[in-house]
Short mmCIF file of C-alpha atoms (C1' of nucleotides) in Angstrom, two decimals:
data_model
loop_
_atom_site.label_atom_id
_atom_site.label_comp_id
_atom_site.label_asym_id
_atom_site.label_seq_id
_atom_site.Cartn_x
_atom_site.Cartn_y
_atom_site.Cartn_z
CA UNK A 1 91.82 60.52 105.44
CA UNK A 2 91.39 60.09 109.72
CA UNK A 3 88.29 63.06 109.37
CA UNK A 4 85.59 63.36 107.48
CA UNK A 5 82.73 65.25 107.02
CA UNK A 6 79.38 64.84 107.86
CA UNK A 7 77.08 65.40 104.93
CA UNK A 8 73.99 65.75 107.02
CA UNK A 9 75.76 67.49 110.14
CA UNK A 10 73.44 71.26 110.29
CA UNK A 11 77.14 72.39 111.04
CA UNK A 12 77.84 74.29 107.63
CA UNK A 13 79.96 71.74 105.08
CA UNK A 14 82.85 74.68 105.11
CA UNK A 15 82.52 74.95 108.86
CA UNK A 16 83.27 71.20 109.25
CA UNK A 17 86.12 71.62 106.97
CA UNK A 18 87.44 74.68 108.61
CA UNK A 19 87.77 72.70 111.94
CA UNK A 20 89.68 69.94 110.01
CA UNK A 21 91.87 71.74 108.11
CA UNK A 22 92.99 72.88 112.21
CA UNK A 23 93.35 69.51 113.45
CA UNK A 24 95.86 68.97 109.82
CA UNK A 25 97.10 71.90 110.86
CA UNK A 26 98.31 70.61 114.15
CA UNK A 27 99.87 67.49 113.55
CA UNK A 28 103.40 66.68 112.94
CA UNK A 29 104.53 66.65 109.31
CA UNK A 30 102.17 70.04 108.64
CA UNK A 31 104.02 71.90 111.67
CA UNK A 32 107.53 71.46 110.23
CA UNK A 33 106.58 72.54 106.96
CA UNK A 34 104.89 69.59 104.75
CA UNK A 35 102.82 70.19 102.47
CA UNK A 36 98.87 70.58 103.45
CA UNK A 37 97.25 67.42 100.72
CA UNK A 38 95.97 70.11 97.37
CA UNK A 39 92.93 71.54 97.16
CA UNK A 40 91.42 70.13 93.96
CA UNK A 41 92.61 66.19 95.94
CA UNK A 42 91.15 67.70 99.11
CA UNK A 43 87.79 68.54 98.12
CA UNK A 44 87.06 65.52 95.97
CA UNK A 45 88.73 63.15 99.44
CA UNK A 46 86.32 64.91 101.61
CA UNK A 47 83.31 64.95 98.97
CA UNK A 48 82.97 68.71 99.04
CA UNK A 49 83.26 71.48 96.28
CA UNK A 50 86.39 72.95 95.89
CA UNK A 51 85.16 76.26 96.15
CA UNK A 52 83.58 74.67 99.52
CA UNK A 53 86.56 73.77 100.64
CA UNK A 54 88.91 76.65 99.47
CA UNK A 55 85.92 78.77 101.23
CA UNK A 56 87.30 76.87 104.67
CA UNK A 57 91.20 77.51 103.44
CA UNK A 58 90.66 81.21 103.26
CA UNK A 59 89.87 82.34 106.41
CA UNK A 60 93.01 80.28 107.94
CA UNK A 61 94.98 81.82 105.07
CA UNK A 62 93.62 85.72 106.84
CA UNK A 63 93.75 84.69 109.94
CA UNK A 64 97.89 83.90 108.72
CA UNK A 65 97.83 80.04 109.74
CA UNK A 66 98.49 78.48 106.28
CA UNK A 67 100.61 80.28 103.60
CA UNK A 68 100.09 79.73 99.80
CA UNK A 69 102.18 80.03 96.31
CA UNK A 70 101.00 79.00 93.53
CA UNK A 71 102.41 75.40 91.89
CA UNK A 72 103.98 75.13 95.71
CA UNK A 73 101.24 74.58 97.55
CA UNK A 74 99.79 74.83 100.73
CA UNK A 75 102.27 74.80 103.94
CA UNK A 76 101.45 75.94 107.79
CA UNK A 77 102.78 79.20 108.14
CA UNK A 78 106.11 79.33 109.75
CA UNK A 79 106.43 82.58 111.29
CA UNK A 80 104.78 81.40 113.55
CA UNK A 81 103.27 83.64 116.40
CA UNK A 82 101.87 87.70 116.25
CA UNK A 83 100.41 90.04 117.81
CA UNK A 84 98.01 92.21 116.94
CA UNK A 85 98.28 95.79 119.19
CA UNK A 86 94.71 95.46 120.74
CA UNK A 87 93.79 92.61 122.90
CA UNK A 88 96.92 91.00 123.51
CA UNK A 89 96.94 87.16 124.82
CA UNK A 90 98.73 85.58 126.46
CA UNK A 91 101.31 83.45 124.02
CA UNK A 92 99.41 80.33 125.27
CA UNK A 93 96.42 81.90 123.96
CA UNK A 94 98.05 83.31 120.71
CA UNK A 95 99.41 79.76 120.13
CA UNK A 96 96.23 77.56 120.57
CA UNK A 97 95.19 80.17 118.43
CA UNK A 98 97.20 78.35 115.70
CA UNK A 99 96.73 75.16 116.44
CA UNK A 100 100.48 74.86 117.25
CA UNK A 101 100.75 72.95 120.72
CA UNK A 102 103.13 74.23 123.10
CA UNK A 103 104.65 72.51 125.69
CA UNK A 104 106.47 74.23 129.02
CA UNK A 105 109.81 72.97 129.29
CA UNK A 106 111.97 73.98 132.88
CA UNK A 107 109.49 76.06 134.28
CA UNK A 108 110.52 77.33 137.44
CA UNK A 109 109.57 78.78 140.54
CA UNK A 110 110.58 81.17 142.66
CA UNK A 111 110.75 83.67 145.93
CA UNK A 112 113.54 85.84 144.68
CA UNK A 113 114.34 89.44 145.62
CA UNK A 114 113.51 92.37 143.23
CA UNK A 115 116.22 94.03 140.21
CA UNK A 116 116.00 97.52 141.49
CA UNK A 117 114.23 98.09 137.83
CA UNK A 118 111.01 95.52 139.48
CA UNK A 119 111.15 97.42 143.06
CA UNK A 120 110.72 100.65 140.85
CA UNK A 121 108.28 99.10 138.50
CA UNK A 122 106.04 98.09 141.60
CA UNK A 123 107.20 100.62 144.30
CA UNK A 124 108.15 98.21 146.90
CA UNK A 125 111.30 97.57 148.49
CA UNK A 126 114.26 95.33 147.45
CA UNK A 127 113.63 93.50 150.81
CA UNK A 128 110.56 91.60 150.06
CA UNK A 129 110.78 88.75 148.04
CA UNK A 130 108.66 88.23 144.79
CA UNK A 131 107.11 84.92 142.43
CA UNK A 132 109.51 84.94 139.86
CA UNK A 133 108.40 82.77 136.96
CA UNK A 134 110.92 81.22 133.99
CA UNK A 135 109.55 78.53 131.22
CA UNK A 136 110.90 78.19 127.84
CA UNK A 137 108.17 77.07 125.52
CA UNK A 138 107.81 76.01 122.23
CA UNK A 139 107.48 73.02 119.93
CA UNK A 140 109.13 70.09 121.56
CA UNK A 141 112.55 70.21 120.59
CA UNK A 142 112.59 73.32 119.90
CA UNK A 143 112.18 76.10 121.88
CA UNK A 144 111.95 79.47 120.72
CA UNK A 145 110.94 82.07 123.15
CA UNK A 146 112.02 81.78 127.28
CA UNK A 147 109.96 83.73 129.22
CA UNK A 148 111.02 85.61 132.75
CA UNK A 149 108.19 86.63 134.79
CA UNK A 150 107.88 88.77 138.23
CA UNK A 151 104.65 88.52 139.69
CA UNK A 152 103.59 92.09 142.96
CA UNK A 153 102.76 90.57 145.75
CA UNK A 154 99.69 91.60 145.17
CA UNK A 155 98.93 88.95 143.47
CA UNK A 156 98.98 86.60 146.10
CA UNK A 157 100.52 83.95 144.09
CA UNK A 158 102.01 81.42 146.82
CA UNK A 159 103.98 79.13 143.71
CA UNK A 160 102.13 75.88 144.08
CA UNK A 161 99.55 76.86 140.70
CA UNK A 162 99.20 74.80 137.24
CA UNK A 163 101.12 77.76 135.45
CA UNK A 164 100.57 75.59 132.38
CA UNK A 165 97.17 77.08 132.34
CA UNK A 166 97.00 80.25 130.45
CA UNK A 167 98.35 82.52 132.64
CA UNK A 168 96.04 85.28 132.74
CA UNK A 169 93.30 82.82 132.95
CA UNK A 170 94.52 81.68 136.18
CA UNK A 171 95.58 85.31 137.81
CA UNK A 172 91.49 85.87 136.93
CA UNK A 173 89.72 83.01 137.88
CA UNK A 174 91.84 81.81 141.00
CA UNK A 175 92.64 85.65 142.12
CA UNK A 176 90.78 87.94 140.83
CA UNK A 177 93.35 89.51 139.29
CA UNK A 178 92.29 91.28 135.86
CA UNK A 179 95.30 92.49 133.68
CA UNK A 180 93.75 94.93 131.82
CA UNK A 181 97.17 97.15 130.65
CA UNK A 182 99.87 96.73 128.88
CA UNK A 183 103.58 98.65 128.11
CA UNK A 184 105.59 97.52 125.96
CA UNK A 185 109.77 97.98 124.65
CA UNK A 186 110.40 95.93 122.21
CA UNK A 187 113.73 95.19 120.30
CA UNK A 188 116.43 92.96 118.91
CA UNK A 189 119.16 91.46 120.88
CA UNK A 190 121.76 89.28 120.07
CA UNK A 191 121.52 85.75 122.14
CA UNK A 192 123.71 86.28 125.10
CA UNK A 193 125.91 82.70 126.61
CA UNK A 194 122.33 81.89 128.34
CA UNK A 195 119.49 82.85 126.29
CA UNK A 196 121.08 80.82 123.82
CA UNK A 197 121.37 77.67 126.19
CA UNK A 198 117.77 78.30 126.63
CA UNK A 199 116.61 78.31 123.59
CA UNK A 200 118.65 76.18 121.13
CA UNK A 201 120.55 78.57 119.10
CA UNK A 202 124.69 80.31 118.28
CA UNK A 203 125.69 83.06 120.99
CA UNK A 204 125.13 85.46 118.94
CA UNK A 205 122.08 85.18 117.69
CA UNK A 206 119.38 87.59 116.69
CA UNK A 207 116.34 87.76 119.15
CA UNK A 208 113.02 89.57 119.65
CA UNK A 209 112.99 91.50 123.08
CA UNK A 210 110.38 92.28 124.59
CA UNK A 211 109.57 93.68 128.12
CA UNK A 212 105.45 94.14 129.19
CA UNK A 213 104.55 96.15 131.96
CA UNK A 214 101.26 95.15 133.10
CA UNK A 215 98.72 96.44 135.11
CA UNK A 216 95.20 95.87 136.40
CA UNK A 217 92.65 98.86 136.01
CA UNK A 218 93.31 100.41 138.29
CA UNK A 219 96.73 100.94 136.51
CA UNK A 220 98.52 98.67 139.31
CA UNK A 221 101.51 96.88 138.11
CA UNK A 222 100.76 93.52 138.35
CA UNK A 223 103.30 91.70 136.05
CA UNK A 224 106.86 92.47 135.15
CA UNK A 225 108.15 90.24 131.96
CA UNK A 226 110.81 89.37 129.95
CA UNK A 227 110.32 87.34 126.45
CA UNK A 228 113.06 86.00 124.14
CA UNK A 229 111.42 85.27 120.70
CA UNK A 230 113.64 83.78 118.33
CA UNK A 231 114.44 85.96 115.31
CA UNK A 232 111.49 84.35 112.86
CA UNK A 233 109.16 82.92 114.83
CA UNK A 234 107.80 85.58 116.11
CA UNK A 235 106.56 88.79 114.99
CA UNK A 236 104.85 91.63 116.35
CA UNK A 237 102.25 93.57 114.63
CA UNK A 238 100.78 97.09 115.11
CA UNK A 239 97.89 99.57 113.35
CA UNK A 240 97.84 102.97 114.24
CA UNK A 241 95.87 105.73 113.23
CA UNK A 242 96.49 109.27 113.83
CA UNK B 1 77.52 104.83 91.07
CA UNK B 2 80.33 107.34 91.58
CA UNK B 3 82.89 104.19 91.01
CA UNK B 4 82.83 101.53 88.74
CA UNK B 5 85.72 98.50 87.93
CA UNK B 6 87.77 97.50 85.01
CA UNK B 7 87.03 94.73 84.08
CA UNK B 8 90.17 95.36 80.83
CA UNK B 9 92.62 96.19 83.89
CA UNK B 10 94.97 93.11 85.21
CA UNK B 11 94.17 93.87 88.41
CA UNK B 12 91.73 90.76 90.33
CA UNK B 13 88.22 92.34 90.10
CA UNK B 14 87.83 91.11 93.71
CA UNK B 15 90.41 93.42 94.83
CA UNK B 16 88.55 96.99 93.26
CA UNK B 17 85.87 95.65 94.06
CA UNK B 18 87.35 95.94 97.44
CA UNK B 19 89.12 99.18 96.91
CA UNK B 20 85.62 100.21 96.03
CA UNK B 21 84.35 99.06 98.94
CA UNK B 22 86.61 100.63 100.83
CA UNK B 23 85.69 104.15 98.66
CA UNK B 24 82.43 103.10 99.62
CA UNK B 25 82.13 102.75 103.50
CA UNK B 26 84.10 106.63 103.30
CA UNK B 27 81.00 107.99 102.62
CA UNK B 28 78.56 109.68 105.32
CA UNK B 29 75.73 108.24 104.50
CA UNK B 30 77.06 104.92 105.07
CA UNK B 31 79.22 105.63 108.16
CA UNK B 32 75.70 106.37 109.60
CA UNK B 33 74.23 103.51 109.36
CA UNK B 34 72.50 103.67 106.07
CA UNK B 35 72.87 100.32 104.56
CA UNK B 36 75.05 99.31 101.59
CA UNK B 37 73.13 98.79 98.65
CA UNK B 38 72.78 94.46 98.59
CA UNK B 39 74.84 92.38 96.79
CA UNK B 40 72.62 90.99 93.98
CA UNK B 41 71.99 94.91 92.70
CA UNK B 42 75.48 95.51 93.50
CA UNK B 43 76.99 92.82 91.90
CA UNK B 44 74.71 93.85 88.55
CA UNK B 45 75.60 97.16 88.68
CA UNK B 46 79.11 96.71 88.34
CA UNK B 47 78.97 93.98 85.98
CA UNK B 48 80.73 91.72 87.82
CA UNK B 49 79.42 88.33 89.52
CA UNK B 50 77.56 87.68 92.56
CA UNK B 51 80.18 85.44 93.64
CA UNK B 52 82.99 87.72 92.67
CA UNK B 53 81.53 90.80 94.95
CA UNK B 54 81.53 88.38 98.15
CA UNK B 55 84.90 87.46 97.71
CA UNK B 56 85.79 91.53 98.77
CA UNK B 57 82.66 91.89 100.98
CA UNK B 58 83.76 88.50 102.99
CA UNK B 59 87.30 90.21 103.31
CA UNK B 60 86.16 93.82 105.04
CA UNK B 61 83.40 91.71 107.22
CA UNK B 62 86.21 89.79 108.15
CA UNK B 63 88.81 93.02 109.15
CA UNK B 64 85.28 93.74 111.20
CA UNK B 65 85.00 96.87 108.94
CA UNK B 66 81.01 95.60 107.45
CA UNK B 67 78.39 93.65 109.62
CA UNK B 68 76.36 92.21 107.91
CA UNK B 69 72.51 90.49 108.69
CA UNK B 70 70.38 88.27 106.45
CA UNK B 71 67.53 90.27 105.48
CA UNK B 72 68.40 93.33 107.64
CA UNK B 73 71.66 93.39 104.83
CA UNK B 74 74.86 94.27 105.80
CA UNK B 75 76.58 97.85 107.00
CA UNK B 76 79.41 99.72 108.06
CA UNK B 77 80.17 98.38 111.27
CA UNK B 78 79.34 100.62 114.63
CA UNK B 79 81.45 101.27 117.72
CA UNK B 80 84.66 101.28 115.47
CA UNK B 81 87.22 99.81 117.33
CA UNK B 82 89.66 102.71 118.85
CA UNK B 83 93.01 101.10 117.89
CA UNK B 84 94.53 102.90 120.85
CA UNK B 85 95.67 106.33 119.11
CA UNK B 86 99.34 105.36 119.11
CA UNK B 87 100.11 108.87 117.39
CA UNK B 88 102.56 106.83 115.02
CA UNK B 89 106.00 109.37 113.93
CA UNK B 90 108.29 109.44 110.91
CA UNK B 91 111.66 108.58 111.95
CA UNK B 92 113.60 112.07 112.24
CA UNK B 93 111.00 113.24 114.53
CA UNK B 94 110.68 110.01 116.59
CA UNK B 95 114.66 110.43 116.78
CA UNK B 96 114.36 114.68 117.23
CA UNK B 97 112.15 113.92 120.65
CA UNK B 98 114.67 111.56 121.83
CA UNK B 99 117.70 114.21 121.33
CA UNK B 100 119.18 112.55 119.06
CA UNK B 101 121.02 114.81 115.52
CA UNK B 102 120.27 113.00 112.86
CA UNK B 103 121.95 112.47 109.82
CA UNK B 104 121.08 110.82 105.37
CA UNK B 105 123.87 108.77 104.01
CA UNK B 106 123.48 107.11 101.16
CA UNK B 107 119.97 109.01 99.78
CA UNK B 108 119.28 107.37 96.62
CA UNK B 109 116.06 108.16 94.52
CA UNK B 110 115.01 105.71 91.05
CA UNK B 111 111.90 104.54 89.51
CA UNK B 112 111.96 101.11 89.03
CA UNK B 113 109.17 98.14 88.70
CA UNK B 114 107.78 97.10 91.90
CA UNK B 115 108.02 93.82 92.63
CA UNK B 116 104.63 91.39 93.23
CA UNK B 117 104.16 92.18 96.65
CA UNK B 118 104.17 96.16 96.08
CA UNK B 119 102.93 95.97 93.30
CA UNK B 120 99.67 94.20 95.08
CA UNK B 121 99.63 96.41 97.80
CA UNK B 122 99.64 99.33 95.85
CA UNK B 123 97.01 97.80 93.37
CA UNK B 124 99.61 98.90 89.54
CA UNK B 125 100.79 97.28 86.92
CA UNK B 126 103.89 94.90 87.75
CA UNK B 127 104.60 97.12 84.25
CA UNK B 128 104.21 100.57 85.97
CA UNK B 129 107.16 102.42 88.21
CA UNK B 130 107.19 103.58 90.82
CA UNK B 131 109.52 106.16 93.38
CA UNK B 132 111.93 104.24 95.69
CA UNK B 133 113.63 106.09 97.92
CA UNK B 134 116.25 104.64 100.07
CA UNK B 135 118.51 105.75 103.01
CA UNK B 136 120.72 104.92 105.87
CA UNK B 137 120.51 107.42 108.83
CA UNK B 138 121.95 107.47 111.85
CA UNK B 139 125.02 109.59 113.69
CA UNK B 140 127.85 110.19 111.52
CA UNK B 141 129.95 107.46 110.73
CA UNK B 142 126.94 105.65 113.25
CA UNK B 143 124.17 104.73 110.51
CA UNK B 144 121.68 102.94 112.45
CA UNK B 145 118.96 101.77 110.54
CA UNK B 146 118.91 101.39 106.54
CA UNK B 147 114.95 102.39 105.08
CA UNK B 148 114.17 101.27 101.87
CA UNK B 149 110.04 103.04 100.25
CA UNK B 150 108.21 102.97 97.70
CA UNK B 151 105.74 105.05 96.90
CA UNK B 152 101.80 105.17 94.90
CA UNK B 153 102.40 106.84 91.39
CA UNK B 154 99.51 108.82 92.69
CA UNK B 155 101.30 110.48 95.53
CA UNK B 156 103.01 112.49 92.57
CA UNK B 157 106.57 111.89 93.78
CA UNK B 158 108.37 113.55 91.33
CA UNK B 159 112.20 112.42 93.29
CA UNK B 160 113.58 116.15 92.99
CA UNK B 161 112.08 116.98 96.36
CA UNK B 162 114.62 117.53 99.59
CA UNK B 163 113.67 113.84 101.24
CA UNK B 164 116.12 115.88 104.25
CA UNK B 165 112.87 117.21 105.48
CA UNK B 166 110.64 114.81 107.53
CA UNK B 167 108.76 112.67 105.27
CA UNK B 168 105.17 113.22 106.16
CA UNK B 169 105.35 116.85 106.71
CA UNK B 170 106.59 116.83 102.83
CA UNK B 171 104.16 114.81 101.83
CA UNK B 172 101.22 116.68 103.72
CA UNK B 173 102.69 120.26 102.78
CA UNK B 174 103.73 119.77 98.87
CA UNK B 175 101.38 117.09 97.74
CA UNK B 176 97.99 117.21 99.73
CA UNK B 177 98.98 113.45 100.98
CA UNK B 178 97.90 112.75 104.51
CA UNK B 179 98.68 109.67 105.92
CA UNK B 180 97.23 108.59 108.69
CA UNK B 181 96.72 105.21 109.12
CA UNK B 182 99.66 102.12 109.17
CA UNK B 183 100.05 98.12 109.50
CA UNK B 184 103.48 97.16 110.97
CA UNK B 185 105.36 94.23 111.15
CA UNK B 186 108.34 94.10 113.46
CA UNK B 187 110.55 90.74 114.05
CA UNK B 188 113.91 90.59 114.73
CA UNK B 189 116.45 88.84 111.61
CA UNK B 190 120.20 88.77 111.09
CA UNK B 191 121.98 91.20 108.71
CA UNK B 192 123.14 89.80 105.11
CA UNK B 193 125.54 90.95 103.88
CA UNK B 194 123.68 94.08 102.13
CA UNK B 195 122.20 95.45 105.27
CA UNK B 196 125.73 94.62 107.17
CA UNK B 197 127.67 96.85 104.85
CA UNK B 198 124.80 99.88 104.90
CA UNK B 199 123.98 99.33 108.71
CA UNK B 200 128.72 97.79 108.61
CA UNK B 201 128.28 95.85 111.32
CA UNK B 202 129.47 91.82 110.99
CA UNK B 203 127.39 90.06 108.70
CA UNK B 204 124.26 87.87 111.04
CA UNK B 205 123.99 90.50 113.90
CA UNK B 206 120.89 91.07 115.19
CA UNK B 207 118.63 93.71 113.22
CA UNK B 208 115.34 95.07 114.35
CA UNK B 209 113.27 93.98 110.71
CA UNK B 210 110.38 96.87 110.12
CA UNK B 211 107.61 96.28 107.43
CA UNK B 212 105.54 99.14 107.09
CA UNK B 213 102.35 99.76 105.46
CA UNK B 214 100.89 103.38 105.23
CA UNK B 215 97.58 104.35 104.21
CA UNK B 216 95.28 107.67 103.79
CA UNK B 217 92.32 108.54 105.13
CA UNK B 218 90.51 106.87 102.75
CA UNK B 219 92.66 103.52 103.41
CA UNK B 220 94.02 103.85 99.52
CA UNK B 221 97.95 102.35 100.04
CA UNK B 222 99.99 105.40 99.98
CA UNK B 223 103.97 104.01 100.74
CA UNK B 224 105.75 100.71 101.03
CA UNK B 225 108.57 100.84 103.78
CA UNK B 226 111.35 98.23 105.07
CA UNK B 227 113.53 99.98 107.83
CA UNK B 228 116.59 98.05 109.38
CA UNK B 229 117.52 98.82 112.26
CA UNK B 230 120.71 97.59 114.30
CA UNK B 231 120.55 96.03 117.55
CA UNK B 232 119.37 98.17 120.10
CA UNK B 233 119.02 101.52 118.51
CA UNK B 234 115.32 101.49 118.15
CA UNK B 235 113.10 100.24 120.47
CA UNK B 236 109.75 99.98 120.02
CA UNK B 237 106.85 100.60 122.73
CA UNK B 238 102.78 99.30 122.13
CA UNK B 239 100.55 100.19 125.04
CA UNK B 240 97.24 98.38 124.59
CA UNK B 241 94.15 97.56 126.34
CA UNK B 242 91.87 95.44 127.03
"C1'" DT C 1 44.57 96.43 119.88
"C1'" DA C 2 47.14 92.21 119.91
"C1'" DT C 3 49.16 88.21 117.76
"C1'" DG C 4 49.81 85.12 115.60
"C1'" DT C 5 50.38 83.81 109.44
"C1'" DT C 6 52.16 84.45 105.62
"C1'" DA C 7 55.09 86.60 102.25
"C1'" DT C 8 59.29 89.26 100.42
"C1'" DA C 9 64.02 90.66 100.52
"C1'" DA C 10 68.56 90.30 101.86
"C1'" DT C 11 72.40 87.06 103.22
"C1'" DG C 12 73.94 81.91 103.32
"C1'" DT C 13 76.18 77.87 101.50
"C1'" DA C 14 76.57 74.88 98.16
"C1'" DC C 15 77.76 72.81 93.03
"C1'" DA C 16 80.50 72.61 89.07
"C1'" DA C 17 83.15 74.17 85.05
"C1'" DA C 18 86.59 76.71 82.80
"C1'" DC C 19 90.04 79.49 82.10
"C1'" DA C 20 94.54 82.11 84.31
"C1'" DT C 21 99.27 82.13 86.21
"C1'" DA C 22 103.10 81.50 88.86
"C1'" DA C 23 107.12 79.20 90.15
"C1'" DT C 24 108.86 74.24 89.52
"C1'" DA C 25 110.18 69.69 86.62
"C1'" DT C 26 111.13 67.99 82.41
"C1'" DT C 27 113.96 68.80 78.20
"C1'" DA C 28 115.80 70.03 74.61
"C1'" DA C 29 119.11 72.67 72.21
"C1'" DT C 30 123.80 75.46 72.83
"C1'" DA D 1 127.94 71.91 82.20
"C1'" DT D 2 124.52 75.44 81.73
"C1'" DT D 3 120.47 78.08 78.87
"C1'" DA D 4 116.72 78.03 77.06
"C1'" DA D 5 112.46 76.49 75.72
"C1'" DT D 6 108.00 73.66 77.30
"C1'" DA D 7 105.58 71.02 79.87
"C1'" DT D 8 102.85 70.06 84.75
"C1'" DT D 9 100.63 71.09 88.26
"C1'" DA D 10 99.06 74.42 92.13
"C1'" DT D 11 96.87 77.76 93.48
"C1'" DG D 12 94.43 82.09 91.60
"C1'" DT D 13 90.04 84.03 89.07
"C1'" DT D 14 85.71 84.64 87.71
"C1'" DT D 15 80.91 82.56 86.75
"C1'" DG D 16 76.26 80.62 86.46
"C1'" DT D 17 73.25 78.83 89.19
"C1'" DA D 18 70.36 77.24 92.59
"C1'" DC D 19 68.64 76.18 96.89
"C1'" DA D 20 68.59 77.59 102.84
"C1'" DT D 21 67.97 79.58 106.38
"C1'" DT D 22 66.29 84.44 108.60
"C1'" DA D 23 64.83 89.42 109.70
"C1'" DT D 24 61.40 91.59 108.72
"C1'" DA D 25 57.55 93.90 106.80
"C1'" DA D 26 52.26 93.04 105.38
"C1'" DC D 27 48.62 91.26 106.19
"C1'" DA D 28 44.84 88.05 108.12
"C1'" DT D 29 43.00 87.04 112.35
"C1'" DA D 30 41.04 86.63 116.63
#
DNA sequence: TATGTTATAATGTACAAACATAATATTAAT
DNA sequence: ATTAATATTATGTTTGTACATTATAACATA
């Protein structure tokens, strides 16, 4: 076992177990569906009680990170990502929460003339260039989303920024733009040739398509974003009341 | 104590305790900040162990419903996070809004034994039958959604009702059941043979899949609903803030 | 009166032990 | 070869017990 638990530490054992599990989860084997060590054994190895270990596991189950089945064992949840309607997160934040190491592929930045729709949303003319950001994200050799973003000129992005950082962090820290409101539209689509190529799936395969309009606290348009998610790599969760 | 726990029930004690707590939480006193009965006492009163009660409490804490402090006790979380009153609508209402005339096809009502998942959600035994409602909806010769609903026995549906009426209207007017909370999961799927047949599309075509858990204002489970939407016949919109 | 000390009441952490249940794997029977 | 019975293995449920920690209340002291 690469990791261990410090019984003398003031950090509660279950908390230590939790972080240890998060590290385990990040490992490739487990990401690929391998069973985690079973409770009884793992507890013995870590020299903590099964109950204590269970406390940690249950938390991760509740978070949706792990899935368990009697007899079958404990595995990293496949349907990887979910998104709560309230406090919304950027993609990389969501993934980090789940212990999934995310890579950027084919990151491209360019200046383009906006389409009618984008120009209308941004309330600018179509002859004024906007920054376009494209990227494929996922695990190495397993892309699961293709993103396209357009940013309002007001944001002041030059294209030289480090887009590997979480996007909303970057906007906040380096450009003092705080995104506070998002309107999204979610639907299912068949992958066309372009998308199929990006996501390495067959043409016609189902993708979850998400269109996102992002505003700052003054309700001014900031970003227009399109996301194509490989089916089952993304589950959108919503809680609503009347 | 108004409520109690049935030790002979197959429903796990911690699950019973959980629903009991949800009822308690709904009470006015507790809403107004009164401390819940403390663990040790409550466990004694319910004749379950403290550990078991704790299992239930912790779940609600994790959900953000309860807040605990050492020595201070357990209270209902104030500043209830108002989840963007995305007032949700039934399908026919949604479609009427969009000016589309909707027909029901292949409406089927039956009594079935619930699956594990349904039984768990309803907190009933799997040998207790529930009402299952299936239907295809859309324009004549152009189905665009296949629905399956399961209703909790508590709702009192006989199967003789007129399911052509908007569902939530029917529940409210004829059964005094008011659905107030829904939790949904949305993802993209490929149509299997069964769904493809229902929606008259090719096997493997993309569908938007929506799983919906519906509760009444006492947070009691009412309906479990699955919807398979033909791609592009349905767009889900969400508005969220930070 | 103001402040420091101590008791107390609640939750927090942790263990060990037993039995239940479900899914899978193995074996036996047809 | 297929089906039925059985064993196995991992998680699920539940209890009882013990001690730690922390915020408040009660008390005592200056």
